[in-house]
Amino acid sequence: MFSDFDFDVIARSARYLLVDGLGFTLTLTALATAGGVVFGTLLALARLSSLPLLPRVAGLYVNVLRSLPLVLVIFWFYFLVPYIGQWTTGASRPIQVGAFWSALITFTLFEAAYFCEIIRAGIQSIPRGQIAAGQALGLTYAQVTTTIVLPQAFRTMLPVLLTQTIVLFQDTSLVYVISITDLLGAAAKVAQRDGRLVEMYLFAAAIYFVISLTASLLVKRLQARIAIIR
Amino acid sequence: MPMIEIAHVSKWYNPTFQVLKDCTLDVAKGEVVVVCGPSGSGKSTLIKCVNGLEKIDQGTITVDGIRVDAPETNLPKLRARVGMVFQHFELFPHLSVTDNLCLAQMKALGRSRDQAVAKAMALLDRVGLKAHARKFPGQLSGGQQQRVAIARALAMDPIAMLFDEPTSALDPEMIQEVLDVMVDLAREGMTMMVVTHEMGFARSVAHRVVFMDQGEIVEDAPKAEFFGKPRSERAQTFLSRVLVASH
Ligand SMILES: Nc1ncnc2c1ncn2[C@@H]1O[C@H](COP(=O)(O)OP(=O)(O)OP(=O)(O)O)[C@@H](O)[C@H]1O
Ligand SMILES: [Mg+2]
């Protein structure tokens, strides 16, 4: 049945599909993961802090974002970010940030809510005695956090964080709603142009599958290697 | 002026549970005070109040003339000068033995890495663990870990040392190696407040023994007097029990 298929279309558009499309997908995944982990860590620390109000504000943020479908957030942010930019900088006109920045900001803010919960669990898994020992040595809250709590917490939660990153990698395909050319977008365009829908969507699925599967296998191997000797 | 001065300290964990009841206790410079008492009597809580790991509700605690309970006190700075050793060692499992000893020297005292490592090596040598400097805590026995923990506290050049049941989580055959280090320290004139049921340690180096029960300091006596004949009945009962248990 594959006799009618023209898989040559992949070779002809390889550069566009892999460099422009997949390149964008991977860049967005990497940057949003980095930003999401940093912001997620801050959110987790805020949720666990003993200051008044801060834990509630962070908790509200996390719960709101986790109750919204990502595709809706992407869509809304695309329209809202220019106005938020205008409002925060006091500019006279909405600040056009472009689809890429809009997508990056959205994914960072959205994924931070998920990373926050993972990181919070990681921090809470550190025994209280470790914190007491750090404090007893004269370390400040910030020093205890950065040198004792987070390094141990990240080791414990690295597998879960990477698994969430794989989810993020797949979720980036939702940027189609703001017409960005990611891997799926590129495949869709070639499919339309050359009338090769089945081939292109099979190809895109294969790439997502291979990358996600490889990454999960790597996570499994990593998990065994980074365990702390206790 | 005593090195550690605990005056009329009370603390509640919740409105109905008072864990410390009007505790008063001084530790002079160079003095070794052993604190004992039944489980749940508040010994750990009291010793944690000394370096501000636990807050007090009433009374005052002064260490080397500095009020621990005053809001304006820079607690990290004060704690850097008071060593603490925990029941469960609390070494940092992600750091090597050397790095465990260097971390706070560098972060809290601002020593250079070279200075910190030199100090660490000297102290590891002293507790007999120089050969284990590059290992991780999880690769050491309990007794070795606790000796590293003592060395980690000493690396800060403390003016006093607090011990909270340092040998009670150890296998019996490892207790002595840790007590030996503590005895040496006491003989060198370190100011020490030690929560322990090791009455052998108390007999050989303590100056005073304090007995706590239900949040109260029931007895505070010179060693000879305490072991001779404690005044309170509660201390007598307790003493006869721990002395029997340790033989
Ligand atoms: N964070 C806490 N919240 C509520 N109650 C606590 C807390 N920590 C300790 N307690 C209670 O306070 C009492 C004194 O505890 P503490 O740990 O000071 O006793 P201890 O004399 O050190 O006992 P042990 O010999 O078992 O170590 C106990 O009844 C304990 O259950
Ligand atoms: Mg205790």
mmCIF file with all atom_site columns, C-alpha atoms in Angstrom, chain B residues 26-226:
data_model
loop_
_atom_site.group_PDB
_atom_site.id
_atom_site.type_symbol
_atom_site.label_atom_id
_atom_site.label_alt_id
_atom_site.label_comp_id
_atom_site.label_asym_id
_atom_site.label_entity_id
_atom_site.label_seq_id
_atom_site.pdbx_PDB_ins_code
_atom_site.Cartn_x
_atom_site.Cartn_y
_atom_site.Cartn_z
_atom_site.occupancy
_atom_site.B_iso_or_equiv
_atom_site.pdbx_formal_charge
_atom_site.auth_seq_id
_atom_site.auth_comp_id
_atom_site.auth_asym_id
_atom_site.auth_atom_id
_atom_site.pdbx_PDB_model_num
ATOM 1   C CA . ASP B 1 26  ? 24.959 28.741 83.050 1.00 0.00 ? 26  ASP B CA 1
ATOM 2   C CA . VAL B 1 27  ? 27.986 27.282 81.343 1.00 0.00 ? 27  VAL B CA 1
ATOM 3   C CA . ALA B 1 28  ? 31.226 29.020 82.226 1.00 0.00 ? 28  ALA B CA 1
ATOM 4   C CA . LYS B 1 29  ? 34.141 29.346 79.838 1.00 0.00 ? 29  LYS B CA 1
ATOM 5   C CA . GLY B 1 30  ? 35.996 26.037 79.706 1.00 0.00 ? 30  GLY B CA 1
ATOM 6   C CA . GLU B 1 31  ? 33.265 24.231 81.574 1.00 0.00 ? 31  GLU B CA 1
ATOM 7   C CA . VAL B 1 32  ? 31.730 20.916 80.501 1.00 0.00 ? 32  VAL B CA 1
ATOM 8   C CA . VAL B 1 33  ? 28.075 20.541 81.417 1.00 0.00 ? 33  VAL B CA 1
ATOM 9   C CA . VAL B 1 34  ? 26.255 17.274 80.785 1.00 0.00 ? 34  VAL B CA 1
ATOM 10  C CA . VAL B 1 35  ? 22.476 17.427 80.393 1.00 0.00 ? 35  VAL B CA 1
ATOM 11  C CA . CYS B 1 36  ? 20.516 14.232 80.926 1.00 0.00 ? 36  CYS B CA 1
ATOM 12  C CA . GLY B 1 37  ? 16.927 13.244 81.512 1.00 0.00 ? 37  GLY B CA 1
ATOM 13  C CA . PRO B 1 38  ? 14.223 10.951 80.211 1.00 0.00 ? 38  PRO B CA 1
ATOM 14  C CA . SER B 1 39  ? 13.076 10.965 76.588 1.00 0.00 ? 39  SER B CA 1
ATOM 15  C CA . GLY B 1 40  ? 10.830 13.913 75.778 1.00 0.00 ? 40  GLY B CA 1
ATOM 16  C CA . SER B 1 41  ? 12.016 15.995 78.724 1.00 0.00 ? 41  SER B CA 1
ATOM 17  C CA . GLY B 1 42  ? 13.088 18.855 76.438 1.00 0.00 ? 42  GLY B CA 1
ATOM 18  C CA . LYS B 1 43  ? 16.868 18.374 76.282 1.00 0.00 ? 43  LYS B CA 1
ATOM 19  C CA . SER B 1 44  ? 17.107 18.719 72.496 1.00 0.00 ? 44  SER B CA 1
ATOM 20  C CA . THR B 1 45  ? 14.787 21.677 72.526 1.00 0.00 ? 45  THR B CA 1
ATOM 21  C CA . LEU B 1 46  ? 16.857 23.450 75.181 1.00 0.00 ? 46  LEU B CA 1
ATOM 22  C CA . ILE B 1 47  ? 20.160 22.911 73.411 1.00 0.00 ? 47  ILE B CA 1
ATOM 23  C CA . LYS B 1 48  ? 18.683 24.072 70.087 1.00 0.00 ? 48  LYS B CA 1
ATOM 24  C CA . CYS B 1 49  ? 17.564 27.288 71.773 1.00 0.00 ? 49  CYS B CA 1
ATOM 25  C CA . VAL B 1 50  ? 21.179 28.068 72.637 1.00 0.00 ? 50  VAL B CA 1
ATOM 26  C CA . ASN B 1 51  ? 22.094 28.742 69.002 1.00 0.00 ? 51  ASN B CA 1
ATOM 27  C CA . GLY B 1 52  ? 18.660 29.976 68.027 1.00 0.00 ? 52  GLY B CA 1
ATOM 28  C CA . LEU B 1 53  ? 17.573 26.944 66.002 1.00 0.00 ? 53  LEU B CA 1
ATOM 29  C CA . GLU B 1 54  ? 14.467 27.041 68.197 1.00 0.00 ? 54  GLU B CA 1
ATOM 30  C CA . LYS B 1 55  ? 12.825 30.259 69.363 1.00 0.00 ? 55  LYS B CA 1
ATOM 31  C CA . ILE B 1 56  ? 12.052 30.888 73.007 1.00 0.00 ? 56  ILE B CA 1
ATOM 32  C CA . ASP B 1 57  ? 8.878  32.558 74.301 1.00 0.00 ? 57  ASP B CA 1
ATOM 33  C CA . GLN B 1 58  ? 10.115 33.846 77.658 1.00 0.00 ? 58  GLN B CA 1
ATOM 34  C CA . GLY B 1 59  ? 13.432 34.508 79.340 1.00 0.00 ? 59  GLY B CA 1
ATOM 35  C CA . THR B 1 60  ? 16.829 35.254 77.817 1.00 0.00 ? 60  THR B CA 1
ATOM 36  C CA . ILE B 1 61  ? 19.741 33.334 76.357 1.00 0.00 ? 61  ILE B CA 1
ATOM 37  C CA . THR B 1 62  ? 23.145 34.961 76.077 1.00 0.00 ? 62  THR B CA 1
ATOM 38  C CA . VAL B 1 63  ? 26.175 33.473 74.359 1.00 0.00 ? 63  VAL B CA 1
ATOM 39  C CA . ASP B 1 64  ? 29.507 35.240 74.864 1.00 0.00 ? 64  ASP B CA 1
ATOM 40  C CA . GLY B 1 65  ? 27.619 38.384 75.826 1.00 0.00 ? 65  GLY B CA 1
ATOM 41  C CA . ILE B 1 66  ? 25.322 38.337 72.786 1.00 0.00 ? 66  ILE B CA 1
ATOM 42  C CA . ARG B 1 67  ? 21.576 37.943 73.238 1.00 0.00 ? 67  ARG B CA 1
ATOM 43  C CA . VAL B 1 68  ? 20.459 34.999 71.089 1.00 0.00 ? 68  VAL B CA 1
ATOM 44  C CA . ASP B 1 69  ? 16.796 35.899 71.474 1.00 0.00 ? 69  ASP B CA 1
ATOM 45  C CA . ALA B 1 70  ? 17.129 39.565 70.478 1.00 0.00 ? 70  ALA B CA 1
ATOM 46  C CA . PRO B 1 71  ? 15.622 40.280 67.062 1.00 0.00 ? 71  PRO B CA 1
ATOM 47  C CA . GLU B 1 72  ? 18.572 42.480 66.066 1.00 0.00 ? 72  GLU B CA 1
ATOM 48  C CA . THR B 1 73  ? 21.120 39.705 66.644 1.00 0.00 ? 73  THR B CA 1
ATOM 49  C CA . ASN B 1 74  ? 22.796 38.433 63.499 1.00 0.00 ? 74  ASN B CA 1
ATOM 50  C CA . LEU B 1 75  ? 22.062 34.763 64.123 1.00 0.00 ? 75  LEU B CA 1
ATOM 51  C CA . PRO B 1 76  ? 24.139 33.283 61.276 1.00 0.00 ? 76  PRO B CA 1
ATOM 52  C CA . LYS B 1 77  ? 27.154 35.231 62.528 1.00 0.00 ? 77  LYS B CA 1
ATOM 53  C CA . LEU B 1 78  ? 26.622 34.020 66.089 1.00 0.00 ? 78  LEU B CA 1
ATOM 54  C CA . ARG B 1 79  ? 25.993 30.418 65.031 1.00 0.00 ? 79  ARG B CA 1
ATOM 55  C CA . ALA B 1 80  ? 29.223 30.383 63.025 1.00 0.00 ? 80  ALA B CA 1
ATOM 56  C CA . ARG B 1 81  ? 31.019 30.688 66.368 1.00 0.00 ? 81  ARG B CA 1
ATOM 57  C CA . VAL B 1 82  ? 29.062 27.964 68.182 1.00 0.00 ? 82  VAL B CA 1
ATOM 58  C CA . GLY B 1 83  ? 29.637 24.384 67.065 1.00 0.00 ? 83  GLY B CA 1
ATOM 59  C CA . MET B 1 84  ? 26.793 21.881 67.073 1.00 0.00 ? 84  MET B CA 1
ATOM 60  C CA . VAL B 1 85  ? 26.889 18.106 66.730 1.00 0.00 ? 85  VAL B CA 1
ATOM 61  C CA . PHE B 1 86  ? 23.669 16.198 66.021 1.00 0.00 ? 86  PHE B CA 1
ATOM 62  C CA . GLN B 1 87  ? 22.430 12.762 66.919 1.00 0.00 ? 87  GLN B CA 1
ATOM 63  C CA . HIS B 1 88  ? 22.189 11.775 63.255 1.00 0.00 ? 88  HIS B CA 1
ATOM 64  C CA . PHE B 1 89  ? 25.449 13.468 62.176 1.00 0.00 ? 89  PHE B CA 1
ATOM 65  C CA . GLU B 1 90  ? 23.789 15.510 59.412 1.00 0.00 ? 90  GLU B CA 1
ATOM 66  C CA . LEU B 1 91  ? 26.798 15.497 57.143 1.00 0.00 ? 91  LEU B CA 1
ATOM 67  C CA . PHE B 1 92  ? 25.965 16.801 53.671 1.00 0.00 ? 92  PHE B CA 1
ATOM 68  C CA . PRO B 1 93  ? 25.688 13.633 51.556 1.00 0.00 ? 93  PRO B CA 1
ATOM 69  C CA . HIS B 1 94  ? 26.358 15.376 48.240 1.00 0.00 ? 94  HIS B CA 1
ATOM 70  C CA . LEU B 1 95  ? 29.709 16.766 49.396 1.00 0.00 ? 95  LEU B CA 1
ATOM 71  C CA . SER B 1 96  ? 32.985 14.969 50.044 1.00 0.00 ? 96  SER B CA 1
ATOM 72  C CA . VAL B 1 97  ? 34.321 14.835 53.593 1.00 0.00 ? 97  VAL B CA 1
ATOM 73  C CA . THR B 1 98  ? 36.727 17.678 52.802 1.00 0.00 ? 98  THR B CA 1
ATOM 74  C CA . ASP B 1 99  ? 33.979 19.803 51.281 1.00 0.00 ? 99  ASP B CA 1
ATOM 75  C CA . ASN B 1 100 ? 31.766 19.156 54.294 1.00 0.00 ? 100 ASN B CA 1
ATOM 76  C CA . LEU B 1 101 ? 34.506 20.741 56.406 1.00 0.00 ? 101 LEU B CA 1
ATOM 77  C CA . CYS B 1 102 ? 35.227 23.578 53.982 1.00 0.00 ? 102 CYS B CA 1
ATOM 78  C CA . LEU B 1 103 ? 31.740 24.778 53.013 1.00 0.00 ? 103 LEU B CA 1
ATOM 79  C CA . ALA B 1 104 ? 30.940 26.962 56.014 1.00 0.00 ? 104 ALA B CA 1
ATOM 80  C CA . GLN B 1 105 ? 34.553 28.034 56.529 1.00 0.00 ? 105 GLN B CA 1
ATOM 81  C CA . MET B 1 106 ? 34.424 29.588 53.081 1.00 0.00 ? 106 MET B CA 1
ATOM 82  C CA . LYS B 1 107 ? 30.796 30.774 52.997 1.00 0.00 ? 107 LYS B CA 1
ATOM 83  C CA . ALA B 1 108 ? 30.372 31.985 56.568 1.00 0.00 ? 108 ALA B CA 1
ATOM 84  C CA . LEU B 1 109 ? 33.921 32.935 57.578 1.00 0.00 ? 109 LEU B CA 1
ATOM 85  C CA . GLY B 1 110 ? 35.164 34.009 54.164 1.00 0.00 ? 110 GLY B CA 1
ATOM 86  C CA . ARG B 1 111 ? 38.271 31.832 54.289 1.00 0.00 ? 111 ARG B CA 1
ATOM 87  C CA . SER B 1 112 ? 40.003 31.013 51.026 1.00 0.00 ? 112 SER B CA 1
ATOM 88  C CA . ARG B 1 113 ? 39.757 27.473 49.716 1.00 0.00 ? 113 ARG B CA 1
ATOM 89  C CA . ASP B 1 114 ? 43.432 26.851 50.553 1.00 0.00 ? 114 ASP B CA 1
ATOM 90  C CA . GLN B 1 115 ? 43.029 28.045 54.132 1.00 0.00 ? 115 GLN B CA 1
ATOM 91  C CA . ALA B 1 116 ? 39.865 25.997 54.541 1.00 0.00 ? 116 ALA B CA 1
ATOM 92  C CA . VAL B 1 117 ? 41.418 22.822 53.139 1.00 0.00 ? 117 VAL B CA 1
ATOM 93  C CA . ALA B 1 118 ? 44.495 23.207 55.345 1.00 0.00 ? 118 ALA B CA 1
ATOM 94  C CA . LYS B 1 119 ? 42.285 23.551 58.399 1.00 0.00 ? 119 LYS B CA 1
ATOM 95  C CA . ALA B 1 120 ? 40.133 20.623 57.288 1.00 0.00 ? 120 ALA B CA 1
ATOM 96  C CA . MET B 1 121 ? 43.155 18.364 56.849 1.00 0.00 ? 121 MET B CA 1
ATOM 97  C CA . ALA B 1 122 ? 44.569 19.262 60.253 1.00 0.00 ? 122 ALA B CA 1
ATOM 98  C CA . LEU B 1 123 ? 41.250 18.461 61.935 1.00 0.00 ? 123 LEU B CA 1
ATOM 99  C CA . LEU B 1 124 ? 40.677 15.241 59.990 1.00 0.00 ? 124 LEU B CA 1
ATOM 100 C CA . ASP B 1 125 ? 44.134 14.185 61.078 1.00 0.00 ? 125 ASP B CA 1
ATOM 101 C CA . ARG B 1 126 ? 43.226 14.965 64.649 1.00 0.00 ? 126 ARG B CA 1
ATOM 102 C CA . VAL B 1 127 ? 40.086 12.787 64.577 1.00 0.00 ? 127 VAL B CA 1
ATOM 103 C CA . GLY B 1 128 ? 42.014 10.057 62.787 1.00 0.00 ? 128 GLY B CA 1
ATOM 104 C CA . LEU B 1 129 ? 40.285 10.314 59.419 1.00 0.00 ? 129 LEU B CA 1
ATOM 105 C CA . LYS B 1 130 ? 42.776 12.007 57.132 1.00 0.00 ? 130 LYS B CA 1
ATOM 106 C CA . ALA B 1 131 ? 42.815 8.972  54.848 1.00 0.00 ? 131 ALA B CA 1
ATOM 107 C CA . HIS B 1 132 ? 39.069 9.409  54.232 1.00 0.00 ? 132 HIS B CA 1
ATOM 108 C CA . ALA B 1 133 ? 39.180 13.053 53.139 1.00 0.00 ? 133 ALA B CA 1
ATOM 109 C CA . ARG B 1 134 ? 38.048 12.373 49.580 1.00 0.00 ? 134 ARG B CA 1
ATOM 110 C CA . LYS B 1 135 ? 35.274 9.956  50.442 1.00 0.00 ? 135 LYS B CA 1
ATOM 111 C CA . PHE B 1 136 ? 31.590 10.804 50.693 1.00 0.00 ? 136 PHE B CA 1
ATOM 112 C CA . PRO B 1 137 ? 29.717 10.548 54.007 1.00 0.00 ? 137 PRO B CA 1
ATOM 113 C CA . GLY B 1 138 ? 27.730 7.531  52.815 1.00 0.00 ? 138 GLY B CA 1
ATOM 114 C CA . GLN B 1 139 ? 30.970 5.575  52.463 1.00 0.00 ? 139 GLN B CA 1
ATOM 115 C CA . LEU B 1 140 ? 31.863 5.959  56.146 1.00 0.00 ? 140 LEU B CA 1
ATOM 116 C CA . SER B 1 141 ? 30.705 4.102  59.247 1.00 0.00 ? 141 SER B CA 1
ATOM 117 C CA . GLY B 1 142 ? 28.495 5.867  61.787 1.00 0.00 ? 142 GLY B CA 1
ATOM 118 C CA . GLY B 1 143 ? 31.366 6.466  64.166 1.00 0.00 ? 143 GLY B CA 1
ATOM 119 C CA . GLN B 1 144 ? 33.509 7.899  61.383 1.00 0.00 ? 144 GLN B CA 1
ATOM 120 C CA . GLN B 1 145 ? 30.674 10.147 60.228 1.00 0.00 ? 145 GLN B CA 1
ATOM 121 C CA . GLN B 1 146 ? 30.192 11.519 63.702 1.00 0.00 ? 146 GLN B CA 1
ATOM 122 C CA . ARG B 1 147 ? 33.913 12.237 64.013 1.00 0.00 ? 147 ARG B CA 1
ATOM 123 C CA . VAL B 1 148 ? 33.757 14.084 60.701 1.00 0.00 ? 148 VAL B CA 1
ATOM 124 C CA . ALA B 1 149 ? 30.775 16.042 62.048 1.00 0.00 ? 149 ALA B CA 1
ATOM 125 C CA . ILE B 1 150 ? 32.784 17.051 65.121 1.00 0.00 ? 150 ILE B CA 1
ATOM 126 C CA . ALA B 1 151 ? 35.711 18.070 62.912 1.00 0.00 ? 151 ALA B CA 1
ATOM 127 C CA . ARG B 1 152 ? 33.302 20.087 60.741 1.00 0.00 ? 152 ARG B CA 1
ATOM 128 C CA . ALA B 1 153 ? 32.127 22.019 63.793 1.00 0.00 ? 153 ALA B CA 1
ATOM 129 C CA . LEU B 1 154 ? 35.682 22.527 65.069 1.00 0.00 ? 154 LEU B CA 1
ATOM 130 C CA . ALA B 1 155 ? 36.789 23.879 61.690 1.00 0.00 ? 155 ALA B CA 1
ATOM 131 C CA . MET B 1 156 ? 34.860 27.048 62.517 1.00 0.00 ? 156 MET B CA 1
ATOM 132 C CA . ASP B 1 157 ? 37.082 27.681 65.583 1.00 0.00 ? 157 ASP B CA 1
ATOM 133 C CA . PRO B 1 158 ? 34.062 27.688 67.884 1.00 0.00 ? 158 PRO B CA 1
ATOM 134 C CA . ILE B 1 159 ? 33.964 29.389 71.268 1.00 0.00 ? 159 ILE B CA 1
ATOM 135 C CA . ALA B 1 160 ? 31.657 26.635 72.546 1.00 0.00 ? 160 ALA B CA 1
ATOM 136 C CA . MET B 1 161 ? 30.373 23.257 71.383 1.00 0.00 ? 161 MET B CA 1
ATOM 137 C CA . LEU B 1 162 ? 26.850 21.872 71.697 1.00 0.00 ? 162 LEU B CA 1
ATOM 138 C CA . PHE B 1 163 ? 26.303 18.113 71.468 1.00 0.00 ? 163 PHE B CA 1
ATOM 139 C CA . ASP B 1 164 ? 22.838 16.558 71.210 1.00 0.00 ? 164 ASP B CA 1
ATOM 140 C CA . GLU B 1 165 ? 23.095 12.836 71.976 1.00 0.00 ? 165 GLU B CA 1
ATOM 141 C CA . PRO B 1 166 ? 26.130 12.413 69.718 1.00 0.00 ? 166 PRO B CA 1
ATOM 142 C CA . THR B 1 167 ? 26.487 8.689  70.389 1.00 0.00 ? 167 THR B CA 1
ATOM 143 C CA . SER B 1 168 ? 22.912 7.483  70.714 1.00 0.00 ? 168 SER B CA 1
ATOM 144 C CA . ALA B 1 169 ? 22.509 6.626  67.020 1.00 0.00 ? 169 ALA B CA 1
ATOM 145 C CA . LEU B 1 170 ? 25.758 4.651  66.933 1.00 0.00 ? 170 LEU B CA 1
ATOM 146 C CA . ASP B 1 171 ? 26.389 0.937  67.111 1.00 0.00 ? 171 ASP B CA 1
ATOM 147 C CA . PRO B 1 172 ? 27.861 0.129  70.545 1.00 0.00 ? 172 PRO B CA 1
ATOM 148 C CA . GLU B 1 173 ? 31.321 -0.660 69.185 1.00 0.00 ? 173 GLU B CA 1
ATOM 149 C CA . MET B 1 174 ? 31.607 2.825  67.669 1.00 0.00 ? 174 MET B CA 1
ATOM 150 C CA . ILE B 1 175 ? 30.613 4.851  70.693 1.00 0.00 ? 175 ILE B CA 1
ATOM 151 C CA . GLN B 1 176 ? 34.043 4.922  72.272 1.00 0.00 ? 176 GLN B CA 1
ATOM 152 C CA . GLU B 1 177 ? 35.873 6.380  69.269 1.00 0.00 ? 177 GLU B CA 1
ATOM 153 C CA . VAL B 1 178 ? 33.505 9.342  69.324 1.00 0.00 ? 178 VAL B CA 1
ATOM 154 C CA . LEU B 1 179 ? 33.674 9.753  73.103 1.00 0.00 ? 179 LEU B CA 1
ATOM 155 C CA . ASP B 1 180 ? 37.480 9.724  72.900 1.00 0.00 ? 180 ASP B CA 1
ATOM 156 C CA . VAL B 1 181 ? 37.416 12.740 70.605 1.00 0.00 ? 181 VAL B CA 1
ATOM 157 C CA . MET B 1 182 ? 34.997 14.512 72.958 1.00 0.00 ? 182 MET B CA 1
ATOM 158 C CA . VAL B 1 183 ? 37.074 13.727 76.031 1.00 0.00 ? 183 VAL B CA 1
ATOM 159 C CA . ASP B 1 184 ? 40.187 15.165 74.347 1.00 0.00 ? 184 ASP B CA 1
ATOM 160 C CA . LEU B 1 185 ? 38.249 18.276 73.491 1.00 0.00 ? 185 LEU B CA 1
ATOM 161 C CA . ALA B 1 186 ? 37.021 18.665 77.060 1.00 0.00 ? 186 ALA B CA 1
ATOM 162 C CA . ARG B 1 187 ? 40.531 18.222 78.459 1.00 0.00 ? 187 ARG B CA 1
ATOM 163 C CA . GLU B 1 188 ? 41.781 20.970 76.139 1.00 0.00 ? 188 GLU B CA 1
ATOM 164 C CA . GLY B 1 189 ? 39.383 23.351 77.830 1.00 0.00 ? 189 GLY B CA 1
ATOM 165 C CA . MET B 1 190 ? 36.590 23.619 75.261 1.00 0.00 ? 190 MET B CA 1
ATOM 166 C CA . THR B 1 191 ? 33.322 24.984 76.633 1.00 0.00 ? 191 THR B CA 1
ATOM 167 C CA . MET B 1 192 ? 30.820 22.180 76.120 1.00 0.00 ? 192 MET B CA 1
ATOM 168 C CA . MET B 1 193 ? 27.140 21.561 76.682 1.00 0.00 ? 193 MET B CA 1
ATOM 169 C CA . VAL B 1 194 ? 26.484 17.884 76.097 1.00 0.00 ? 194 VAL B CA 1
ATOM 170 C CA . VAL B 1 195 ? 23.148 16.094 76.047 1.00 0.00 ? 195 VAL B CA 1
ATOM 171 C CA . THR B 1 196 ? 24.038 12.464 76.672 1.00 0.00 ? 196 THR B CA 1
ATOM 172 C CA . HIS B 1 197 ? 23.238 9.393  78.685 1.00 0.00 ? 197 HIS B CA 1
ATOM 173 C CA . GLU B 1 198 ? 26.864 8.262  78.625 1.00 0.00 ? 198 GLU B CA 1
ATOM 174 C CA . MET B 1 199 ? 27.474 8.507  82.336 1.00 0.00 ? 199 MET B CA 1
ATOM 175 C CA . GLY B 1 200 ? 31.043 7.283  81.872 1.00 0.00 ? 200 GLY B CA 1
ATOM 176 C CA . PHE B 1 201 ? 31.728 10.419 79.852 1.00 0.00 ? 201 PHE B CA 1
ATOM 177 C CA . ALA B 1 202 ? 30.044 12.564 82.492 1.00 0.00 ? 202 ALA B CA 1
ATOM 178 C CA . ARG B 1 203 ? 32.084 10.952 85.253 1.00 0.00 ? 203 ARG B CA 1
ATOM 179 C CA . SER B 1 204 ? 35.408 11.449 83.514 1.00 0.00 ? 204 SER B CA 1
ATOM 180 C CA . VAL B 1 205 ? 35.164 14.999 82.134 1.00 0.00 ? 205 VAL B CA 1
ATOM 181 C CA . ALA B 1 206 ? 31.974 16.790 83.167 1.00 0.00 ? 206 ALA B CA 1
ATOM 182 C CA . HIS B 1 207 ? 32.161 19.575 85.696 1.00 0.00 ? 207 HIS B CA 1
ATOM 183 C CA . ARG B 1 208 ? 28.435 19.680 86.279 1.00 0.00 ? 208 ARG B CA 1
ATOM 184 C CA . VAL B 1 209 ? 25.481 17.459 85.539 1.00 0.00 ? 209 VAL B CA 1
ATOM 185 C CA . VAL B 1 210 ? 22.044 18.852 84.834 1.00 0.00 ? 210 VAL B CA 1
ATOM 186 C CA . PHE B 1 211 ? 18.969 16.661 85.078 1.00 0.00 ? 211 PHE B CA 1
ATOM 187 C CA . MET B 1 212 ? 15.815 17.606 83.187 1.00 0.00 ? 212 MET B CA 1
ATOM 188 C CA . ASP B 1 213 ? 12.345 16.184 83.458 1.00 0.00 ? 213 ASP B CA 1
ATOM 189 C CA . GLN B 1 214 ? 9.132  17.347 81.780 1.00 0.00 ? 214 GLN B CA 1
ATOM 190 C CA . GLY B 1 215 ? 10.671 20.604 80.614 1.00 0.00 ? 215 GLY B CA 1
ATOM 191 C CA . GLU B 1 216 ? 12.117 21.520 83.969 1.00 0.00 ? 216 GLU B CA 1
ATOM 192 C CA . ILE B 1 217 ? 15.675 21.623 85.201 1.00 0.00 ? 217 ILE B CA 1
ATOM 193 C CA . VAL B 1 218 ? 15.190 19.459 88.257 1.00 0.00 ? 218 VAL B CA 1
ATOM 194 C CA . GLU B 1 219 ? 18.784 19.230 89.343 1.00 0.00 ? 219 GLU B CA 1
ATOM 195 C CA . ASP B 1 220 ? 21.977 21.124 88.533 1.00 0.00 ? 220 ASP B CA 1
ATOM 196 C CA . ALA B 1 221 ? 24.903 19.879 90.593 1.00 0.00 ? 221 ALA B CA 1
ATOM 197 C CA . PRO B 1 222 ? 28.662 19.444 90.515 1.00 0.00 ? 222 PRO B CA 1
ATOM 198 C CA . LYS B 1 223 ? 29.551 16.016 89.148 1.00 0.00 ? 223 LYS B CA 1
ATOM 199 C CA . ALA B 1 224 ? 30.682 14.506 92.467 1.00 0.00 ? 224 ALA B CA 1
ATOM 200 C CA . GLU B 1 225 ? 27.519 15.623 94.184 1.00 0.00 ? 225 GLU B CA 1
ATOM 201 C CA . PHE B 1 226 ? 25.273 14.385 91.382 1.00 0.00 ? 226 PHE B CA 1
#
